[in-house]
Amino acid sequence: MNAPSLTIASEKNSYPVFIQGGLRHECFSYIREALQKSVSSYMIMIDENVADLYLADLLASFPENIQPTVTKIASGEGSKSIEKFSQLLTEALEVPLDRQSVIIAVGGGVTGDLAGYVAASYMRGIRFIQMPTTLLAHDSSVGGKTGINHPLGKNLIGAFHAPSAVLYDSDMLRTLPETEWRSGFAEVVKHGFIKDTAFLEWLEKKVMSFSDIPSDILNEMLRRSIAVKAEIVQEDEKENGVRAFLNYGHTLGHALESELGYGKLTHGEAVAIGMAFAHKLSERVFHTTLPTKTHEIYMTKLGYQLSIPEGISAASLLQRMKLDKKAEHNRIRFVLLEEMGKPVLLPVEEQVVLDLLVSEGVNA
Ligand SMILES: NC(=O)c1ccc[n+]([C@@H]2O[C@H](COP(=O)([O-])OP(=O)(O)OC[C@H]3O[C@@H](n4cnc5c(N)ncnc54)[C@H](O)[C@@H]3O)[C@@H](O)[C@H]2O)c1
Ligand SMILES: O=C(O)C(=O)C[C@@H](O)[C@H](O)[C@H](O)COP(=O)(O)O
Ligand SMILES: [Zn+2]
């Protein structure tokens, strides 16, 4: 077993993040090592597509006398629902899991958020392990935000519940379709925008396409991107302050996801549009110029569509944004960039947001 690539150590929680190609073949050893107290049973909650590709490898790493229960989760954002949450709790009760049981979430952000929320709620909280299998899940598997969607808005129901460990087998990313690389890369770039401009420059040199990113570059990218998130989460785990910066691009991004219907845009596609919008809003609010065009050119070359999709009204987007968790006293708050790498969280007048939406081609 290798040493952790990073350790997340906040005031209340400390857990290792292992990033390593091929780790799935030894996942049981890593899990056993990470869990200090005794374990009565394991339940794997796994994305159905990931199960087809990798479940056999995972099961082979468990000893014959410690085989986990397995439940599969339908692929897609639709699974982050109250119905699926309830069904998983029922399945856990039927096994039954007890307070010494451990849930292992294997999949992208949908599986991690959902299974994590089941772990947070089951018998008031049991331990869980994150095994991210998408690029996007470098973000979702770290930091302990778990939850589900509501038809009125994204991630409006959930809990903070830290995993006991994050086990990232970067070889598993090789089977991702290009759309999912693009989706995850939006959060990588976000971490550069908000905190690490040197990382951003490195990305612009090293990642010109998503096909065949060399393993050393991929692992380095995952480590550096998670390091940005880790630094913020360690300082403010429950989002009383700086953690909101991780929400850059999400005020509009989440509004687009729920307004269009979950799954129409991937999370990262929506966040990429939201970040392009937040760049421009920052320029208006601070009367400044950011390298917005340079970033748009880079993102567009990577295949991002940065304009707001047609057929949505500005009024409906404003309504959605008022339900964003960062809103206060019915006022929309945006993460803006004073300059690259320097985010701030600010209320923005509705009229200013509306004007920019309209100038971006959205019908009032
Ligand atoms: N908790 C957090 O801090 C946090 C952070 C960012 C995003 N999120 C949430 O994460 C979710 C998005 O996660 P996602 O982008 O990983 O989506 P996802 O979980 O839906 O996975 C995307 C697709 O990739 C497939 N897939 C997964 N792993 C694969 C693999 N190795 N090979 C081939 N196919 C694979 C899945 O079946 C699915 O079709 C959103 O709901 C978002 O809100 C949460
Ligand atoms: O970890 C965080 O904090 C983030 O904001 C990371 C985001 O990329 C992620 O999409 C998160 O789920 C959004 O959080 P929410 O509180 O706006 O639901
Ligand atoms: Zn996100």
Short mmCIF file of C-alpha atoms and ligand atoms in Angstrom, two decimals:
data_model
loop_
_atom_site.label_atom_id
_atom_site.label_comp_id
_atom_site.label_asym_id
_atom_site.label_seq_id
_atom_site.Cartn_x
_atom_site.Cartn_y
_atom_site.Cartn_z
CA MET A 1 0.00 0.00 0.00
CA ASN A 2 1.22 3.48 -0.86
CA ALA A 3 1.03 6.51 1.42
CA PRO A 4 -1.96 8.82 0.92
CA SER A 5 -1.58 11.42 -1.84
CA LEU A 6 -3.25 13.94 0.48
CA THR A 7 -4.87 14.02 3.89
CA ILE A 8 -7.91 16.17 4.58
CA ALA A 9 -7.68 17.38 8.14
CA SER A 10 -10.41 19.72 9.30
CA GLU A 11 -11.31 20.59 12.88
CA LYS A 12 -13.66 17.59 13.19
CA ASN A 13 -12.58 15.13 10.50
CA SER A 14 -9.41 13.67 9.11
CA TYR A 15 -9.24 11.23 6.22
CA PRO A 16 -6.77 10.10 3.58
CA VAL A 17 -7.13 10.52 -0.19
CA PHE A 18 -5.31 7.84 -2.18
CA ILE A 19 -4.84 8.52 -5.92
CA GLN A 20 -3.32 5.61 -7.79
CA GLY A 21 -3.86 3.71 -11.03
CA GLY A 22 -5.01 0.14 -10.38
CA LEU A 23 -5.97 0.76 -6.75
CA ARG A 24 -9.31 -1.01 -7.21
CA HIS A 25 -7.54 -4.38 -7.26
CA GLU A 26 -6.40 -3.79 -3.68
CA CYS A 27 -9.32 -1.71 -2.48
CA PHE A 28 -10.20 -3.96 0.46
CA SER A 29 -6.73 -3.51 2.01
CA TYR A 30 -7.04 0.26 1.70
CA ILE A 31 -10.53 0.24 3.18
CA ARG A 32 -9.51 -1.99 6.07
CA GLU A 33 -6.51 0.21 6.82
CA ALA A 34 -8.55 3.41 6.74
CA LEU A 35 -11.25 2.17 9.13
CA GLN A 36 -9.97 2.30 12.65
CA LYS A 37 -12.90 0.72 14.50
CA SER A 38 -14.33 -2.74 13.84
CA VAL A 39 -16.63 -3.27 10.88
CA SER A 40 -19.65 -5.58 10.99
CA SER A 41 -20.53 -5.54 7.27
CA TYR A 42 -20.03 -3.70 4.01
CA MET A 43 -22.53 -2.50 1.43
CA ILE A 44 -21.32 -1.34 -1.97
CA MET A 45 -23.58 1.24 -3.64
CA ILE A 46 -22.38 1.38 -7.23
CA ASP A 47 -23.36 3.17 -10.45
CA GLU A 48 -24.78 0.55 -12.83
CA ASN A 49 -22.37 1.42 -15.67
CA VAL A 50 -19.41 1.25 -13.31
CA ALA A 51 -20.66 -2.09 -12.00
CA ASP A 52 -20.59 -3.54 -15.53
CA LEU A 53 -17.00 -2.43 -15.92
CA TYR A 54 -15.40 -2.84 -12.50
CA LEU A 55 -17.57 -4.61 -9.89
CA ALA A 56 -15.88 -7.97 -10.44
CA ASP A 57 -12.45 -6.39 -9.76
CA LEU A 58 -13.70 -4.80 -6.55
CA LEU A 59 -15.33 -7.99 -5.26
CA ALA A 60 -12.18 -9.99 -6.07
CA SER A 61 -10.23 -7.80 -3.65
CA PHE A 62 -12.51 -8.79 -0.70
CA PRO A 63 -11.71 -11.98 1.24
CA GLU A 64 -14.16 -14.84 0.59
CA ASN A 65 -15.60 -14.64 4.11
CA ILE A 66 -16.15 -10.86 3.98
CA GLN A 67 -18.25 -10.41 0.86
CA PRO A 68 -20.19 -7.12 0.74
CA THR A 69 -23.84 -6.65 -0.16
CA VAL A 70 -24.14 -4.84 -3.49
CA THR A 71 -26.81 -2.50 -4.78
CA LYS A 72 -26.72 -0.81 -8.18
CA ILE A 73 -27.75 2.77 -8.87
CA ALA A 74 -29.19 3.79 -12.23
CA SER A 75 -26.87 6.15 -14.08
CA GLY A 76 -27.80 9.82 -14.25
CA GLU A 77 -28.81 12.83 -12.21
CA GLY A 78 -32.35 11.43 -11.83
CA SER A 79 -31.02 9.05 -9.16
CA LYS A 80 -30.27 11.94 -6.79
CA SER A 81 -33.94 11.89 -5.79
CA ILE A 82 -35.91 11.47 -2.59
CA GLU A 83 -37.42 8.26 -4.03
CA LYS A 84 -34.03 6.64 -4.67
CA PHE A 85 -32.75 7.84 -1.30
CA SER A 86 -35.72 6.23 0.41
CA GLN A 87 -35.31 2.99 -1.55
CA LEU A 88 -31.64 2.71 -0.57
CA LEU A 89 -32.48 3.23 3.11
CA THR A 90 -35.04 0.44 2.85
CA GLU A 91 -32.49 -1.85 1.21
CA ALA A 92 -29.99 -1.07 3.96
CA LEU A 93 -32.60 -1.89 6.60
CA GLU A 94 -33.48 -5.13 4.88
CA VAL A 95 -29.87 -6.39 4.88
CA PRO A 96 -29.77 -5.13 7.75
CA LEU A 97 -26.79 -2.80 8.12
CA ASP A 98 -25.99 -1.81 11.69
CA ARG A 99 -24.04 1.04 13.22
CA GLN A 100 -20.71 -0.72 12.59
CA SER A 101 -21.52 -1.25 8.91
CA VAL A 102 -19.76 0.69 6.17
CA ILE A 103 -21.17 1.92 2.87
CA ILE A 104 -18.81 2.05 -0.10
CA ALA A 105 -19.91 4.55 -2.77
CA VAL A 106 -18.48 3.61 -6.18
CA GLY A 107 -19.24 5.94 -9.07
CA GLY A 108 -19.39 9.59 -10.01
CA GLY A 109 -20.80 12.50 -8.07
CA VAL A 110 -24.36 11.22 -8.33
CA THR A 111 -23.52 7.96 -6.57
CA GLY A 112 -21.19 9.63 -4.08
CA ASP A 113 -23.67 12.35 -3.10
CA LEU A 114 -26.58 9.91 -2.85
CA ALA A 115 -24.84 7.04 -1.07
CA GLY A 116 -23.08 9.55 1.17
CA TYR A 117 -26.43 11.00 2.19
CA VAL A 118 -27.76 7.51 2.91
CA ALA A 119 -24.70 6.95 5.13
CA ALA A 120 -25.26 10.33 6.81
CA SER A 121 -28.89 9.46 7.60
CA TYR A 122 -28.89 5.73 8.30
CA MET A 123 -29.25 5.22 12.06
CA ARG A 124 -28.18 8.90 12.34
CA GLY A 125 -24.96 8.28 10.49
CA ILE A 126 -22.64 5.40 9.66
CA ARG A 127 -19.20 5.41 8.06
CA PHE A 128 -18.69 5.48 4.32
CA ILE A 129 -15.89 5.29 1.78
CA GLN A 130 -15.78 7.29 -1.44
CA MET A 131 -14.47 5.51 -4.54
CA PRO A 132 -14.79 8.19 -7.24
CA THR A 133 -14.83 6.93 -10.83
CA THR A 134 -15.34 10.14 -12.83
CA LEU A 135 -13.06 13.14 -13.25
CA LEU A 136 -15.76 15.32 -11.74
CA ALA A 137 -15.80 13.20 -8.62
CA HIS A 138 -12.32 14.45 -7.63
CA ASP A 139 -14.44 17.35 -6.39
CA SER A 140 -17.54 15.58 -5.10
CA SER A 141 -15.73 12.82 -3.19
CA VAL A 142 -13.82 15.27 -1.00
CA GLY A 143 -15.28 17.68 1.54
CA GLY A 144 -18.26 15.77 2.89
CA LYS A 145 -21.12 17.48 1.07
CA THR A 146 -23.74 14.78 0.50
CA GLY A 147 -27.30 15.13 -0.72
CA ILE A 148 -30.02 14.92 -3.32
CA ASN A 149 -31.93 17.27 -5.63
CA HIS A 150 -35.42 18.69 -5.24
CA PRO A 151 -37.52 19.59 -8.29
CA LEU A 152 -37.25 23.21 -7.13
CA GLY A 153 -33.49 23.22 -6.92
CA LYS A 154 -30.17 21.44 -6.93
CA ASN A 155 -28.77 19.78 -3.77
CA LEU A 156 -31.37 21.45 -1.57
CA ILE A 157 -31.61 18.41 0.71
CA GLY A 158 -28.53 16.93 2.30
CA ALA A 159 -26.00 16.79 5.07
CA PHE A 160 -22.33 17.29 5.73
CA HIS A 161 -20.87 13.84 6.33
CA ALA A 162 -17.17 13.21 5.78
CA PRO A 163 -16.03 9.91 4.26
CA SER A 164 -13.57 7.73 6.16
CA ALA A 165 -11.34 7.61 3.08
CA VAL A 166 -11.29 8.50 -0.62
CA LEU A 167 -9.89 5.79 -2.89
CA TYR A 168 -9.28 7.08 -6.41
CA ASP A 169 -8.20 4.57 -9.03
CA SER A 170 -7.34 6.95 -11.86
CA ASP A 171 -7.16 4.04 -14.35
CA MET A 172 -10.94 3.77 -14.06
CA LEU A 173 -11.27 7.17 -15.74
CA ARG A 174 -10.02 5.67 -19.00
CA THR A 175 -13.49 4.34 -19.82
CA LEU A 176 -15.20 7.74 -19.41
CA PRO A 177 -16.88 9.21 -22.48
CA GLU A 178 -15.49 12.58 -23.64
CA THR A 179 -18.56 14.46 -22.34
CA GLU A 180 -17.75 13.29 -18.81
CA TRP A 181 -14.08 14.33 -19.10
CA ARG A 182 -15.31 17.76 -20.15
CA SER A 183 -17.80 17.88 -17.30
CA GLY A 184 -15.19 17.04 -14.68
CA PHE A 185 -12.54 19.32 -16.15
CA ALA A 186 -14.80 22.33 -15.53
CA GLU A 187 -14.34 21.81 -11.77
CA VAL A 188 -10.58 21.38 -12.25
CA VAL A 189 -10.42 24.74 -14.03
CA LYS A 190 -12.67 26.22 -11.32
CA HIS A 191 -10.08 25.34 -8.69
CA GLY A 192 -7.49 27.22 -10.78
CA PHE A 193 -9.74 30.26 -11.22
CA ILE A 194 -10.46 30.65 -7.52
CA LYS A 195 -7.13 29.83 -5.89
CA ASP A 196 -4.27 28.65 -8.05
CA THR A 197 -3.48 30.61 -11.19
CA ALA A 198 -0.16 28.78 -11.59
CA PHE A 199 -2.19 25.55 -11.81
CA LEU A 200 -4.37 27.20 -14.44
CA GLU A 201 -1.32 28.06 -16.53
CA TRP A 202 -0.02 24.51 -16.08
CA LEU A 203 -3.38 23.12 -17.27
CA GLU A 204 -3.38 25.34 -20.32
CA LYS A 205 0.04 23.92 -21.28
CA LYS A 206 -0.58 20.27 -20.39
CA VAL A 207 -4.23 19.66 -21.29
CA MET A 208 -5.10 20.48 -24.88
CA SER A 209 -7.55 17.62 -25.35
CA PHE A 210 -9.16 14.92 -23.24
CA SER A 211 -7.95 11.96 -25.24
CA ASP A 212 -5.10 10.08 -23.67
CA ILE A 213 -3.96 12.46 -20.97
CA PRO A 214 -0.75 10.70 -19.77
CA SER A 215 -1.17 9.01 -16.38
CA ASP A 216 1.47 11.16 -14.65
CA ILE A 217 -0.25 14.35 -15.84
CA LEU A 218 -3.66 12.98 -14.90
CA ASN A 219 -2.58 12.02 -11.38
CA GLU A 220 -0.81 15.35 -10.90
CA MET A 221 -3.92 17.19 -12.12
CA LEU A 222 -6.14 15.28 -9.69
CA ARG A 223 -3.77 15.89 -6.81
CA ARG A 224 -3.37 19.62 -7.44
CA SER A 225 -7.08 20.15 -8.00
CA ILE A 226 -8.01 18.25 -4.83
CA ALA A 227 -5.30 20.17 -2.95
CA VAL A 228 -7.12 23.45 -3.69
CA LYS A 229 -10.39 22.01 -2.44
CA ALA A 230 -8.69 20.47 0.60
CA GLU A 231 -7.14 23.75 1.67
CA ILE A 232 -10.54 25.47 1.61
CA VAL A 233 -12.47 22.62 3.26
CA GLN A 234 -9.89 22.35 6.02
CA GLU A 235 -10.42 26.00 6.85
CA ASP A 236 -14.22 26.03 6.60
CA GLU A 237 -15.81 22.58 6.42
CA LYS A 238 -19.44 23.64 6.86
CA GLU A 239 -19.44 26.67 4.54
CA ASN A 240 -19.64 29.50 7.02
CA GLY A 241 -17.16 31.52 4.97
CA VAL A 242 -14.49 30.73 2.39
CA ARG A 243 -15.98 27.38 1.35
CA ALA A 244 -18.55 29.31 -0.67
CA PHE A 245 -15.72 30.11 -3.12
CA LEU A 246 -15.92 26.49 -4.28
CA ASN A 247 -19.35 27.47 -5.58
CA TYR A 248 -17.84 29.69 -8.29
CA GLY A 249 -20.05 29.35 -11.40
CA HIS A 250 -22.68 27.39 -9.49
CA THR A 251 -25.28 30.12 -8.85
CA LEU A 252 -26.22 30.19 -12.51
CA GLY A 253 -24.97 26.63 -13.13
CA HIS A 254 -27.36 25.05 -10.64
CA ALA A 255 -30.22 27.27 -11.86
CA LEU A 256 -29.62 26.02 -15.41
CA GLU A 257 -29.54 22.37 -14.32
CA SER A 258 -32.86 22.56 -12.49
CA GLU A 259 -34.58 24.87 -14.98
CA LEU A 260 -33.69 22.71 -17.99
CA GLY A 261 -34.51 19.48 -16.12
CA TYR A 262 -31.80 17.48 -14.35
CA GLY A 263 -29.45 15.73 -16.72
CA LYS A 264 -30.05 17.93 -19.80
CA LEU A 265 -26.70 19.57 -19.18
CA THR A 266 -24.00 17.75 -17.24
CA HIS A 267 -23.07 19.45 -13.96
CA GLY A 268 -19.72 20.58 -15.39
CA GLU A 269 -21.27 21.92 -18.61
CA ALA A 270 -23.63 24.03 -16.49
CA VAL A 271 -20.82 25.20 -14.20
CA ALA A 272 -18.68 26.16 -17.23
CA ILE A 273 -21.51 28.41 -18.48
CA GLY A 274 -21.94 29.75 -14.94
CA MET A 275 -18.22 30.56 -14.65
CA ALA A 276 -18.15 32.41 -17.99
CA PHE A 277 -21.14 34.41 -16.73
CA ALA A 278 -19.53 35.05 -13.33
CA HIS A 279 -16.35 36.29 -15.06
CA LYS A 280 -18.40 38.88 -16.94
CA LEU A 281 -20.44 39.79 -13.87
CA SER A 282 -17.20 40.29 -11.92
CA GLU A 283 -15.97 42.68 -14.60
CA ARG A 284 -19.20 44.70 -14.35
CA VAL A 285 -19.33 44.77 -10.57
CA PHE A 286 -15.64 45.63 -10.05
CA HIS A 287 -15.25 47.79 -13.21
CA THR A 288 -12.24 45.71 -14.09
CA THR A 289 -10.95 43.53 -16.91
CA LEU A 290 -10.20 39.85 -16.38
CA PRO A 291 -8.56 37.52 -18.92
CA THR A 292 -12.10 36.36 -19.74
CA LYS A 293 -11.53 36.06 -23.49
CA THR A 294 -8.35 33.98 -23.04
CA HIS A 295 -10.20 31.52 -20.84
CA GLU A 296 -13.18 31.40 -23.16
CA ILE A 297 -10.87 30.56 -26.06
CA TYR A 298 -9.19 27.77 -24.07
CA MET A 299 -12.51 26.32 -22.90
CA THR A 300 -14.08 26.58 -26.36
CA LYS A 301 -11.11 24.72 -27.88
CA LEU A 302 -11.83 21.94 -25.38
CA GLY A 303 -15.39 21.76 -26.71
CA TYR A 304 -17.28 23.77 -24.08
CA GLN A 305 -20.43 25.61 -25.11
CA LEU A 306 -20.32 28.73 -22.95
CA SER A 307 -23.48 30.59 -23.99
CA ILE A 308 -26.70 30.26 -22.01
CA PRO A 309 -28.99 27.74 -23.78
CA GLU A 310 -31.95 29.18 -25.68
CA GLY A 311 -35.55 28.93 -24.54
CA ILE A 312 -35.05 29.91 -20.89
CA SER A 313 -36.34 33.21 -19.51
CA ALA A 314 -34.26 35.50 -17.32
CA ALA A 315 -37.16 35.71 -14.85
CA SER A 316 -37.16 31.94 -14.31
CA LEU A 317 -33.39 31.88 -13.84
CA LEU A 318 -33.59 34.71 -11.29
CA GLN A 319 -36.30 32.82 -9.42
CA ARG A 320 -34.11 29.70 -9.33
CA MET A 321 -31.08 31.67 -8.18
CA LYS A 322 -33.03 33.08 -5.25
CA LEU A 323 -33.41 29.49 -3.99
CA ASP A 324 -29.66 28.94 -4.17
CA LYS A 325 -28.26 28.05 -0.73
CA LYS A 326 -25.99 31.11 -0.79
CA ALA A 327 -28.95 33.52 -1.10
CA GLU A 328 -29.76 35.58 1.98
CA HIS A 329 -32.89 37.64 2.69
CA ASN A 330 -34.13 36.75 -0.80
CA ARG A 331 -31.00 38.37 -2.29
CA ILE A 332 -28.87 36.47 -4.75
CA ARG A 333 -25.24 36.16 -3.75
CA PHE A 334 -22.56 35.40 -6.30
CA VAL A 335 -18.97 34.28 -5.98
CA LEU A 336 -17.11 36.87 -8.05
CA LEU A 337 -13.45 37.34 -8.93
CA GLU A 338 -11.84 40.62 -7.90
CA GLU A 339 -8.94 39.29 -9.88
CA MET A 340 -7.93 35.79 -10.99
CA GLY A 341 -7.40 33.66 -7.87
CA LYS A 342 -9.12 36.24 -5.61
CA PRO A 343 -12.77 35.30 -5.06
CA VAL A 344 -15.34 37.16 -2.96
CA LEU A 345 -18.94 36.33 -2.08
CA LEU A 346 -21.25 39.30 -2.64
CA PRO A 347 -24.95 40.09 -2.98
CA VAL A 348 -25.61 41.41 -6.49
CA GLU A 349 -28.60 43.60 -7.37
CA GLU A 350 -31.18 41.68 -9.37
CA GLN A 351 -31.18 44.38 -12.05
CA VAL A 352 -27.43 43.97 -12.60
CA VAL A 353 -27.85 40.20 -13.04
CA LEU A 354 -30.87 40.72 -15.29
CA ASP A 355 -29.04 43.23 -17.49
CA LEU A 356 -26.16 40.83 -18.02
CA LEU A 357 -28.51 37.91 -18.72
CA VAL A 358 -30.29 40.01 -21.35
CA SER A 359 -27.05 41.20 -22.90
CA GLU A 360 -26.03 37.51 -23.08
CA GLY A 361 -29.11 36.89 -25.25
CA VAL A 362 -31.56 35.59 -22.63
CA ASN A 363 -35.14 36.80 -23.01
CA ALA A 364 -36.30 38.97 -20.12
N1 LIG B 1 -20.60 16.80 -3.11
C1 LIG B 1 -19.89 17.69 -3.79
O1 LIG B 1 -19.05 18.41 -3.23
C2 LIG B 1 -20.07 17.79 -5.27
C3 LIG B 1 -19.09 18.45 -6.03
C4 LIG B 1 -19.27 18.52 -7.41
C5 LIG B 1 -20.36 17.90 -8.00
N2 LIG B 1 -21.28 17.25 -7.24
C6 LIG B 1 -22.40 16.54 -7.84
O2 LIG B 1 -21.88 15.49 -8.65
C7 LIG B 1 -22.85 15.13 -9.62
C8 LIG B 1 -22.20 14.91 -10.96
O3 LIG B 1 -21.26 13.87 -10.85
P1 LIG B 1 -20.63 13.20 -12.16
O4 LIG B 1 -20.31 14.22 -13.16
O5 LIG B 1 -19.56 12.29 -11.70
O6 LIG B 1 -21.86 12.43 -12.78
P2 LIG B 1 -22.39 10.95 -12.67
O7 LIG B 1 -22.18 10.38 -11.35
O8 LIG B 1 -23.77 11.01 -13.21
O9 LIG B 1 -21.47 10.15 -13.70
C9 LIG B 1 -21.46 10.56 -15.05
C10 LIG B 1 -21.64 9.38 -16.00
O10 LIG B 1 -20.43 8.64 -16.07
C11 LIG B 1 -20.70 7.24 -15.93
N3 LIG B 1 -19.49 6.69 -15.34
C12 LIG B 1 -19.05 6.87 -14.08
N4 LIG B 1 -17.82 6.35 -13.94
C13 LIG B 1 -17.49 5.81 -15.12
C14 LIG B 1 -16.34 5.16 -15.60
N5 LIG B 1 -15.26 4.98 -14.85
N6 LIG B 1 -16.34 4.72 -16.88
C15 LIG B 1 -17.41 4.93 -17.68
N7 LIG B 1 -18.53 5.56 -17.29
C16 LIG B 1 -18.55 6.01 -16.03
C17 LIG B 1 -21.95 7.17 -15.11
O11 LIG B 1 -22.64 5.97 -15.31
C18 LIG B 1 -22.73 8.38 -15.62
O12 LIG B 1 -23.42 8.03 -16.79
C19 LIG B 1 -23.86 16.26 -9.64
O13 LIG B 1 -25.05 15.83 -9.04
C20 LIG B 1 -23.22 17.34 -8.81
O14 LIG B 1 -24.17 18.16 -8.16
C21 LIG B 1 -21.14 17.18 -5.88
O1 LIG B 2 -17.68 21.49 -2.10
C1 LIG B 2 -18.23 22.58 -2.25
O2 LIG B 2 -18.45 23.34 -1.32
C2 LIG B 2 -18.67 22.99 -3.60
O3 LIG B 2 -19.33 24.01 -3.74
C3 LIG B 2 -18.27 22.12 -4.74
C4 LIG B 2 -19.22 22.19 -5.91
O4 LIG B 2 -18.46 21.88 -7.07
C5 LIG B 2 -20.34 21.16 -5.86
O5 LIG B 2 -21.08 21.18 -7.03
C6 LIG B 2 -21.25 21.23 -4.65
O6 LIG B 2 -22.12 20.12 -4.61
C7 LIG B 2 -22.13 22.44 -4.65
O7 LIG B 2 -22.56 22.67 -3.37
P1 LIG B 2 -23.96 23.30 -3.01
O8 LIG B 2 -23.83 23.58 -1.56
O9 LIG B 2 -24.12 24.54 -3.85
O10 LIG B 2 -24.98 22.29 -3.33
ZN ZN B 3 -19.81 21.59 -8.71
#
